[in-house]
PDB file of C-alpha atoms in Angstrom:
ATOM      1  CA  UNK Q   1     -92.015 111.559-129.834  1.00 50.00           C
ATOM      2  CA  UNK Q   2     -94.755 109.318-128.481  1.00 57.00           C
ATOM      3  CA  UNK Q   3     -93.180 106.423-126.568  1.00 78.00           C
ATOM      4  CA  UNK Q   4     -92.238 107.776-123.140  1.00 98.00           C
ATOM      5  CA  UNK Q   5     -88.928 107.000-121.512  1.00 98.00           C
ATOM      6  CA  UNK Q   6     -88.598 106.950-117.737  1.00 99.00           C
ATOM      7  CA  UNK Q   7     -85.447 107.830-115.850  1.00 98.00           C
ATOM      8  CA  UNK Q   8     -86.443 107.219-112.257  1.00 98.00           C
ATOM      9  CA  UNK Q   9     -89.114 107.971-109.665  1.00 99.00           C
ATOM     10  CA  UNK Q  10     -88.407 109.478-106.243  1.00 98.00           C
ATOM     11  CA  UNK Q  11     -91.032 108.437-103.713  1.00 98.00           C
ATOM     12  CA  UNK Q  12     -91.127 111.745-101.849  1.00 98.00           C
ATOM     13  CA  UNK Q  13     -89.532 115.179-102.182  1.00 98.00           C
ATOM     14  CA  UNK Q  14     -90.055 118.174 -99.923  1.00 98.00           C
ATOM     15  CA  UNK Q  15     -88.141 120.645-102.101  1.00 96.00           C
ATOM     16  CA  UNK Q  16     -89.487 120.401-105.663  1.00 97.00           C
ATOM     17  CA  UNK Q  17     -92.841 122.128-105.103  1.00 98.00           C
ATOM     18  CA  UNK Q  18     -93.010 124.833-102.403  1.00 96.00           C
ATOM     19  CA  UNK Q  19     -94.877 123.595 -99.357  1.00 97.00           C
ATOM     20  CA  UNK Q  20     -96.122 120.385-100.972  1.00 98.00           C
ATOM     21  CA  UNK Q  21     -94.603 116.901-100.566  1.00 99.00           C
ATOM     22  CA  UNK Q  22     -94.580 115.303-104.008  1.00 99.00           C
ATOM     23  CA  UNK Q  23     -93.565 112.154-105.828  1.00 99.00           C
ATOM     24  CA  UNK Q  24     -91.038 113.107-108.521  1.00 99.00           C
ATOM     25  CA  UNK Q  25     -91.138 111.475-111.958  1.00 99.00           C
ATOM     26  CA  UNK Q  26     -88.006 111.949-114.065  1.00 99.00           C
ATOM     27  CA  UNK Q  27     -88.625 111.414-117.759  1.00 99.00           C
ATOM     28  CA  UNK Q  28     -85.545 110.639-119.853  1.00 99.00           C
ATOM     29  CA  UNK Q  29     -84.460 112.420-123.024  1.00 98.00           C
ATOM     30  CA  UNK Q  30     -84.118 116.122-123.773  1.00 99.00           C
ATOM     31  CA  UNK Q  31     -84.053 118.278-126.893  1.00 98.00           C
ATOM     32  CA  UNK Q  32     -81.666 120.760-125.236  1.00 99.00           C
ATOM     33  CA  UNK Q  33     -77.998 120.121-124.453  1.00 98.00           C
ATOM     34  CA  UNK Q  34     -77.161 122.756-121.850  1.00 97.00           C
ATOM     35  CA  UNK Q  35     -73.526 122.298-120.799  1.00 95.00           C
ATOM     36  CA  UNK Q  36     -74.254 122.783-117.092  1.00 94.00           C
ATOM     37  CA  UNK Q  37     -77.175 120.315-116.937  1.00 96.00           C
ATOM     38  CA  UNK Q  38     -77.270 118.592-113.555  1.00 94.00           C
ATOM     39  CA  UNK Q  39     -79.249 115.627-114.893  1.00 95.00           C
ATOM     40  CA  UNK Q  40     -76.936 115.073-117.849  1.00 96.00           C
ATOM     41  CA  UNK Q  41     -77.480 111.323-117.886  1.00 97.00           C
ATOM     42  CA  UNK Q  42     -81.076 112.048-118.915  1.00 98.00           C
ATOM     43  CA  UNK Q  43     -80.187 114.150-121.974  1.00 98.00           C
ATOM     44  CA  UNK Q  44     -79.701 111.311-124.530  1.00 97.00           C
ATOM     45  CA  UNK Q  45     -82.952 110.454-126.295  1.00 97.00           C
ATOM     46  CA  UNK Q  46     -82.256 106.752-125.749  1.00 97.00           C
ATOM     47  CA  UNK Q  47     -81.582 107.109-122.016  1.00 98.00           C
ATOM     48  CA  UNK Q  48     -83.869 105.601-119.411  1.00 98.00           C
ATOM     49  CA  UNK Q  49     -86.365 102.832-120.072  1.00 97.00           C
ATOM     50  CA  UNK Q  50     -89.398 102.746-122.350  1.00 98.00           C
ATOM     51  CA  UNK Q  51     -92.662 102.871-120.419  1.00 98.00           C
ATOM     52  CA  UNK Q  52     -96.323 103.462-121.183  1.00 98.00           C
ATOM     53  CA  UNK Q  53     -98.159 106.237-119.342  1.00 98.00           C
ATOM     54  CA  UNK Q  54    -100.124 103.536-117.519  1.00 97.00           C
ATOM     55  CA  UNK Q  55     -96.944 101.862-116.283  1.00 97.00           C
ATOM     56  CA  UNK Q  56     -95.443 105.138-115.085  1.00 98.00           C
ATOM     57  CA  UNK Q  57     -98.642 106.208-113.318  1.00 98.00           C
ATOM     58  CA  UNK Q  58     -98.973 102.844-111.582  1.00 98.00           C
ATOM     59  CA  UNK Q  59     -95.391 103.040-110.316  1.00 97.00           C
ATOM     60  CA  UNK Q  60     -95.764 106.649-109.144  1.00 98.00           C
ATOM     61  CA  UNK Q  61     -99.108 106.307-107.385  1.00 96.00           C
ATOM     62  CA  UNK Q  62     -99.633 105.068-103.847  1.00 94.00           C
ATOM     63  CA  UNK Q  63     -96.991 107.098-102.027  1.00 96.00           C
ATOM     64  CA  UNK Q  64     -97.904 109.266 -99.037  1.00 95.00           C
ATOM     65  CA  UNK Q  65     -97.527 112.568-100.869  1.00 98.00           C
ATOM     66  CA  UNK Q  66     -99.850 115.395-101.850  1.00 98.00           C
ATOM     67  CA  UNK Q  67     -98.957 115.508-105.516  1.00 98.00           C
ATOM     68  CA  UNK Q  68     -96.558 114.873-108.353  1.00 99.00           C
ATOM     69  CA  UNK Q  69     -93.685 116.721-109.988  1.00 99.00           C
ATOM     70  CA  UNK Q  70     -92.910 115.646-113.551  1.00 99.00           C
ATOM     71  CA  UNK Q  71     -89.416 116.667-114.585  1.00 99.00           C
ATOM     72  CA  UNK Q  72     -86.567 115.374-116.713  1.00 97.00           C
ATOM     73  CA  UNK Q  73     -85.013 115.443-119.156  1.00 97.00           C
ATOM     74  CA  UNK Q  74     -87.769 117.350-120.904  1.00 99.00           C
ATOM     75  CA  UNK Q  75     -91.234 115.837-120.373  1.00 99.00           C
ATOM     76  CA  UNK Q  76     -92.908 117.745-123.217  1.00 99.00           C
ATOM     77  CA  UNK Q  77     -90.954 115.938-125.956  1.00 98.00           C
ATOM     78  CA  UNK Q  78     -93.398 113.077-125.406  1.00 98.00           C
ATOM     79  CA  UNK Q  79     -96.793 113.094-127.065  1.00 98.00           C
ATOM     80  CA  UNK Q  80     -98.075 110.770-124.333  1.00 98.00           C
ATOM     81  CA  UNK Q  81     -97.337 113.275-121.549  1.00 99.00           C
ATOM     82  CA  UNK Q  82    -100.943 114.576-121.436  1.00 99.00           C
ATOM     83  CA  UNK Q  83    -102.189 110.999-121.010  1.00 98.00           C
ATOM     84  CA  UNK Q  84     -99.790 110.431-118.104  1.00 98.00           C
ATOM     85  CA  UNK Q  85    -100.996 113.639-116.481  1.00 99.00           C
ATOM     86  CA  UNK Q  86    -104.625 112.624-117.016  1.00 98.00           C
ATOM     87  CA  UNK Q  87    -103.977 109.353-115.205  1.00 98.00           C
ATOM     88  CA  UNK Q  88    -102.260 111.135-112.317  1.00 98.00           C
ATOM     89  CA  UNK Q  89    -105.057 113.717-112.104  1.00 97.00           C
ATOM     90  CA  UNK Q  90    -107.677 111.059-111.339  1.00 96.00           C
ATOM     91  CA  UNK Q  91    -107.147 112.007-107.696  1.00 93.00           C
ATOM     92  CA  UNK Q  92    -108.293 115.624-107.895  1.00 93.00           C
ATOM     93  CA  UNK Q  93    -106.778 116.450-104.500  1.00 95.00           C
ATOM     94  CA  UNK Q  94    -103.254 115.817-105.786  1.00 98.00           C
ATOM     95  CA  UNK Q  95    -101.199 118.816-106.925  1.00 99.00           C
ATOM     96  CA  UNK Q  96     -99.587 118.291-110.334  1.00 99.00           C
ATOM     97  CA  UNK Q  97     -96.469 120.256-111.187  1.00 99.00           C
ATOM     98  CA  UNK Q  98     -94.508 120.206-114.434  1.00 99.00           C
ATOM     99  CA  UNK Q  99     -90.880 121.228-114.926  1.00 99.00           C
ATOM    100  CA  UNK Q 100     -90.191 122.327-118.500  1.00 99.00           C
ATOM    101  CA  UNK Q 101     -87.966 124.564-120.587  1.00 99.00           C
ATOM    102  CA  UNK Q 102     -90.970 125.412-122.750  1.00 99.00           C
ATOM    103  CA  UNK Q 103     -89.682 124.368-126.163  1.00 99.00           C
ATOM    104  CA  UNK Q 104     -92.723 122.255-127.127  1.00 99.00           C
ATOM    105  CA  UNK Q 105     -95.782 124.499-126.656  1.00 99.00           C
ATOM    106  CA  UNK Q 106     -98.088 122.099-128.521  1.00 99.00           C
ATOM    107  CA  UNK Q 107     -97.666 119.386-125.882  1.00 99.00           C
ATOM    108  CA  UNK Q 108     -97.700 121.940-123.076  1.00 99.00           C
ATOM    109  CA  UNK Q 109    -101.063 123.216-124.311  1.00 99.00           C
ATOM    110  CA  UNK Q 110    -102.502 119.682-124.301  1.00 99.00           C
ATOM    111  CA  UNK Q 111    -101.145 119.196-120.774  1.00 99.00           C
ATOM    112  CA  UNK Q 112    -102.598 122.383-119.283  1.00 99.00           C
ATOM    113  CA  UNK Q 113    -105.986 120.971-118.205  1.00 98.00           C
ATOM    114  CA  UNK Q 114    -104.209 118.643-115.764  1.00 99.00           C
ATOM    115  CA  UNK Q 115    -101.628 121.055-114.334  1.00 99.00           C
ATOM    116  CA  UNK Q 116    -101.698 123.137-111.170  1.00 99.00           C
ATOM    117  CA  UNK Q 117     -98.248 124.693-111.493  1.00 99.00           C
ATOM    118  CA  UNK Q 118     -95.298 124.908-113.865  1.00 99.00           C
ATOM    119  CA  UNK Q 119     -91.657 125.621-113.157  1.00 99.00           C
ATOM    120  CA  UNK Q 120     -90.275 127.047-116.401  1.00 99.00           C
ATOM    121  CA  UNK Q 121     -86.503 127.080-116.726  1.00 99.00           C
ATOM    122  CA  UNK Q 122     -85.774 130.438-118.329  1.00 99.00           C
ATOM    123  CA  UNK Q 123     -82.301 129.604-119.570  1.00 98.00           C
ATOM    124  CA  UNK Q 124     -80.924 132.990-120.586  1.00 98.00           C
ATOM    125  CA  UNK Q 125     -81.778 136.172-122.462  1.00 98.00           C
ATOM    126  CA  UNK Q 126     -83.647 135.566-125.733  1.00 98.00           C
ATOM    127  CA  UNK Q 127     -80.616 136.455-127.861  1.00 98.00           C
ATOM    128  CA  UNK Q 128     -78.461 133.727-126.292  1.00 98.00           C
ATOM    129  CA  UNK Q 129     -80.988 130.873-126.204  1.00 98.00           C
ATOM    130  CA  UNK Q 130     -79.576 128.839-129.068  1.00 98.00           C
ATOM    131  CA  UNK Q 131     -76.038 129.287-127.743  1.00 97.00           C
ATOM    132  CA  UNK Q 132     -76.922 127.928-124.299  1.00 97.00           C
ATOM    133  CA  UNK Q 133     -79.362 125.203-125.410  1.00 98.00           C
ATOM    134  CA  UNK Q 134     -77.039 124.132-128.251  1.00 98.00           C
ATOM    135  CA  UNK Q 135     -79.888 123.347-130.596  1.00 98.00           C
ATOM    136  CA  UNK Q 136     -79.941 123.350-134.393  1.00 97.00           C
ATOM    137  CA  UNK Q 137     -82.648 126.011-134.472  1.00 98.00           C
ATOM    138  CA  UNK Q 138     -83.259 128.933-132.169  1.00 99.00           C
ATOM    139  CA  UNK Q 139     -85.734 127.622-129.550  1.00 99.00           C
ATOM    140  CA  UNK Q 140     -86.689 131.050-128.199  1.00 99.00           C
ATOM    141  CA  UNK Q 141     -89.828 131.590-130.349  1.00 99.00           C
ATOM    142  CA  UNK Q 142     -91.304 128.324-129.021  1.00 99.00           C
ATOM    143  CA  UNK Q 143     -90.294 129.167-125.452  1.00 99.00           C
ATOM    144  CA  UNK Q 144     -91.898 132.586-125.796  1.00 99.00           C
ATOM    145  CA  UNK Q 145     -95.082 130.938-127.074  1.00 99.00           C
ATOM    146  CA  UNK Q 146     -95.143 128.659-124.024  1.00 99.00           C
ATOM    147  CA  UNK Q 147     -94.640 131.560-121.625  1.00 99.00           C
ATOM    148  CA  UNK Q 148     -97.463 133.560-123.193  1.00 99.00           C
ATOM    149  CA  UNK Q 149     -99.688 130.493-123.000  1.00 99.00           C
ATOM    150  CA  UNK Q 150     -98.949 130.083-119.291  1.00 99.00           C
ATOM    151  CA  UNK Q 151     -99.555 133.761-118.624  1.00 99.00           C
ATOM    152  CA  UNK Q 152    -102.986 133.465-120.257  1.00 98.00           C
ATOM    153  CA  UNK Q 153    -103.921 130.428-118.152  1.00 98.00           C
ATOM    154  CA  UNK Q 154    -104.987 129.684-114.591  1.00 98.00           C
ATOM    155  CA  UNK Q 155    -101.913 127.499-114.045  1.00 99.00           C
ATOM    156  CA  UNK Q 156     -99.425 128.896-111.529  1.00 98.00           C
ATOM    157  CA  UNK Q 157     -96.365 129.987-113.517  1.00 98.00           C
ATOM    158  CA  UNK Q 158     -93.003 129.991-111.747  1.00 98.00           C
ATOM    159  CA  UNK Q 159     -90.037 131.112-113.886  1.00 99.00           C
ATOM    160  CA  UNK Q 160     -86.534 130.331-112.679  1.00 98.00           C
ATOM    161  CA  UNK Q 161     -82.957 130.590-113.914  1.00 97.00           C
ATOM    162  CA  UNK Q 162     -79.814 128.724-112.953  1.00 94.00           C
ATOM    163  CA  UNK Q 163     -77.104 131.367-112.837  1.00 92.00           C
ATOM    164  CA  UNK Q 164     -73.832 130.016-114.222  1.00 91.00           C
ATOM    165  CA  UNK Q 165     -71.213 132.664-113.587  1.00 85.00           C
ATOM    166  CA  UNK Q 166     -68.995 131.498-116.426  1.00 88.00           C
ATOM    167  CA  UNK Q 167     -71.800 131.675-119.004  1.00 92.00           C
ATOM    168  CA  UNK Q 168     -73.911 134.527-117.689  1.00 92.00           C
ATOM    169  CA  UNK Q 169     -73.601 138.073-116.435  1.00 91.00           C
ATOM    170  CA  UNK Q 170     -75.751 140.142-114.090  1.00 92.00           C
ATOM    171  CA  UNK Q 171     -76.969 141.989-117.190  1.00 93.00           C
ATOM    172  CA  UNK Q 172     -78.438 138.692-118.436  1.00 95.00           C
ATOM    173  CA  UNK Q 173     -80.558 138.383-115.281  1.00 95.00           C
ATOM    174  CA  UNK Q 174     -81.730 141.963-115.755  1.00 94.00           C
ATOM    175  CA  UNK Q 175     -82.513 141.143-119.396  1.00 96.00           C
ATOM    176  CA  UNK Q 176     -84.557 138.080-118.427  1.00 97.00           C
ATOM    177  CA  UNK Q 177     -86.606 140.168-115.995  1.00 97.00           C
ATOM    178  CA  UNK Q 178     -87.172 142.778-118.693  1.00 97.00           C
ATOM    179  CA  UNK Q 179     -88.353 140.066-121.099  1.00 98.00           C
ATOM    180  CA  UNK Q 180     -90.740 138.676-118.485  1.00 98.00           C
ATOM    181  CA  UNK Q 181     -92.050 142.158-117.776  1.00 98.00           C
ATOM    182  CA  UNK Q 182     -92.650 142.852-121.486  1.00 98.00           C
ATOM    183  CA  UNK Q 183     -94.732 139.684-121.686  1.00 98.00           C
ATOM    184  CA  UNK Q 184     -96.843 140.819-118.755  1.00 98.00           C
ATOM    185  CA  UNK Q 185     -95.480 138.590-115.996  1.00 98.00           C
ATOM    186  CA  UNK Q 186     -95.976 139.705-112.418  1.00 98.00           C
ATOM    187  CA  UNK Q 187     -94.861 137.545-109.543  1.00 98.00           C
ATOM    188  CA  UNK Q 188     -91.830 135.791-108.109  1.00 97.00           C
ATOM    189  CA  UNK Q 189     -88.803 134.985-110.275  1.00 97.00           C
ATOM    190  CA  UNK Q 190     -86.305 132.518-108.804  1.00 96.00           C
ATOM    191  CA  UNK Q 191     -82.581 132.715-109.526  1.00 95.00           C
ATOM    192  CA  UNK Q 192     -80.548 129.805-108.186  1.00 92.00           C
ATOM    193  CA  UNK Q 193     -76.806 129.345-108.350  1.00 90.00           C
ATOM    194  CA  UNK Q 194     -75.027 126.772-110.452  1.00 89.00           C
ATOM    195  CA  UNK Q 195     -73.043 124.320-108.390  1.00 83.00           C
ATOM    196  CA  UNK Q 196     -71.020 121.304-109.392  1.00 79.00           C
ATOM    197  CA  UNK Q 197     -72.719 117.972-108.775  1.00 85.00           C
ATOM    198  CA  UNK Q 198     -72.383 114.306-109.644  1.00 85.00           C
ATOM    199  CA  UNK Q 199     -75.040 114.774-112.327  1.00 90.00           C
ATOM    200  CA  UNK Q 200     -72.974 117.109-114.503  1.00 92.00           C
ATOM    201  CA  UNK Q 201     -70.486 116.091-117.208  1.00 93.00           C
ATOM    202  CA  UNK Q 202     -66.944 116.809-115.954  1.00 89.00           C
ATOM    203  CA  UNK Q 203     -65.610 117.646-119.414  1.00 88.00           C
ATOM    204  CA  UNK Q 204     -68.440 120.136-119.974  1.00 89.00           C
ATOM    205  CA  UNK Q 205     -68.231 122.010-116.668  1.00 88.00           C
ATOM    206  CA  UNK Q 206     -64.446 122.201-116.427  1.00 86.00           C
ATOM    207  CA  UNK Q 207     -63.644 125.786-115.553  1.00 81.00           C
ATOM    208  CA  UNK Q 208     -67.197 126.655-114.525  1.00 85.00           C
ATOM    209  CA  UNK Q 209     -67.328 128.607-111.292  1.00 79.00           C
ATOM    210  CA  UNK Q 210     -70.008 128.718-108.638  1.00 75.00           C
ATOM    211  CA  UNK Q 211     -71.056 132.390-108.638  1.00 80.00           C
ATOM    212  CA  UNK Q 212     -71.167 134.572-105.563  1.00 82.00           C
ATOM    213  CA  UNK Q 213     -74.490 136.114-104.643  1.00 84.00           C
ATOM    214  CA  UNK Q 214     -72.799 139.522-104.517  1.00 87.00           C
ATOM    215  CA  UNK Q 215     -72.422 139.384-108.308  1.00 83.00           C
ATOM    216  CA  UNK Q 216     -76.151 139.954-108.682  1.00 83.00           C
ATOM    217  CA  UNK Q 217     -76.620 142.837-106.264  1.00 82.00           C
ATOM    218  CA  UNK Q 218     -76.769 145.456-109.004  1.00 77.00           C
ATOM    219  CA  UNK Q 219     -79.084 143.371-111.197  1.00 76.00           C
ATOM    220  CA  UNK Q 220     -81.602 142.695-108.447  1.00 81.00           C
ATOM    221  CA  UNK Q 221     -81.566 146.149-106.906  1.00 83.00           C
ATOM    222  CA  UNK Q 222     -84.294 147.541-109.186  1.00 86.00           C
ATOM    223  CA  UNK Q 223     -86.425 144.771-110.720  1.00 93.00           C
ATOM    224  CA  UNK Q 224     -89.249 145.756-113.078  1.00 95.00           C
ATOM    225  CA  UNK Q 225     -92.523 146.737-111.453  1.00 95.00           C
ATOM    226  CA  UNK Q 226     -94.471 143.691-110.332  1.00 97.00           C
ATOM    227  CA  UNK Q 227     -91.540 141.260-110.357  1.00 97.00           C
ATOM    228  CA  UNK Q 228     -90.063 140.010-107.104  1.00 95.00           C
ATOM    229  CA  UNK Q 229     -86.679 138.360-107.559  1.00 94.00           C
ATOM    230  CA  UNK Q 230     -85.792 135.579-105.154  1.00 93.00           C
ATOM    231  CA  UNK Q 231     -82.191 134.397-104.838  1.00 92.00           C
ATOM    232  CA  UNK Q 232     -81.589 130.840-103.707  1.00 91.00           C
ATOM    233  CA  UNK Q 233     -77.907 130.160-103.198  1.00 87.00           C
ATOM    234  CA  UNK Q 234     -77.316 126.518-102.314  1.00 77.00           C
TER     235      UNK Q 234
END
């Protein structure tokens, strides 16, 4: 896809990039359909409003922040994403962060020269990726390609998982850490809890439960060497 679609822009956020106040750009449209998505209104490919990279950059610039967080939806479904990032990177002092699920490594690769950090949403263990993402083809090989690309780069790579107790088990978290370790990742891995919000689809999340942090005690007790697991229960 080339024409970008914009959901909304938040002038300032203090929580999306650790320690850095950023302007948040929500692109619209996603190639995944995760049932617990908390920005579900941005999943449809025709959601949001059509914008050029120049229009989005102009609207996002000028706020008293130290950078930008581009999230969605899934920003990498748009071929014009690298151009948007190039326009935002004109101010070299600004930190540029991308949120992605990693399913479009070709666009991610083109975006890398402009990125300082990437939050990658590691959805589940490799074997369950298609089940959770509800895609026609298994997206894991593309996600794995994106992760390896990030690990070989100078871009800060921050993997994270939303733990949905109804869909996941502690063994899944252990399996994700093992997969990261096999790929050579060393660093902090964030696990945050699913919680109901206005952004979810009521018919999709009916019966979902907010997990208790105690569920993960066994999984986090002995992480692979070099991986620090961080639990963020909200």
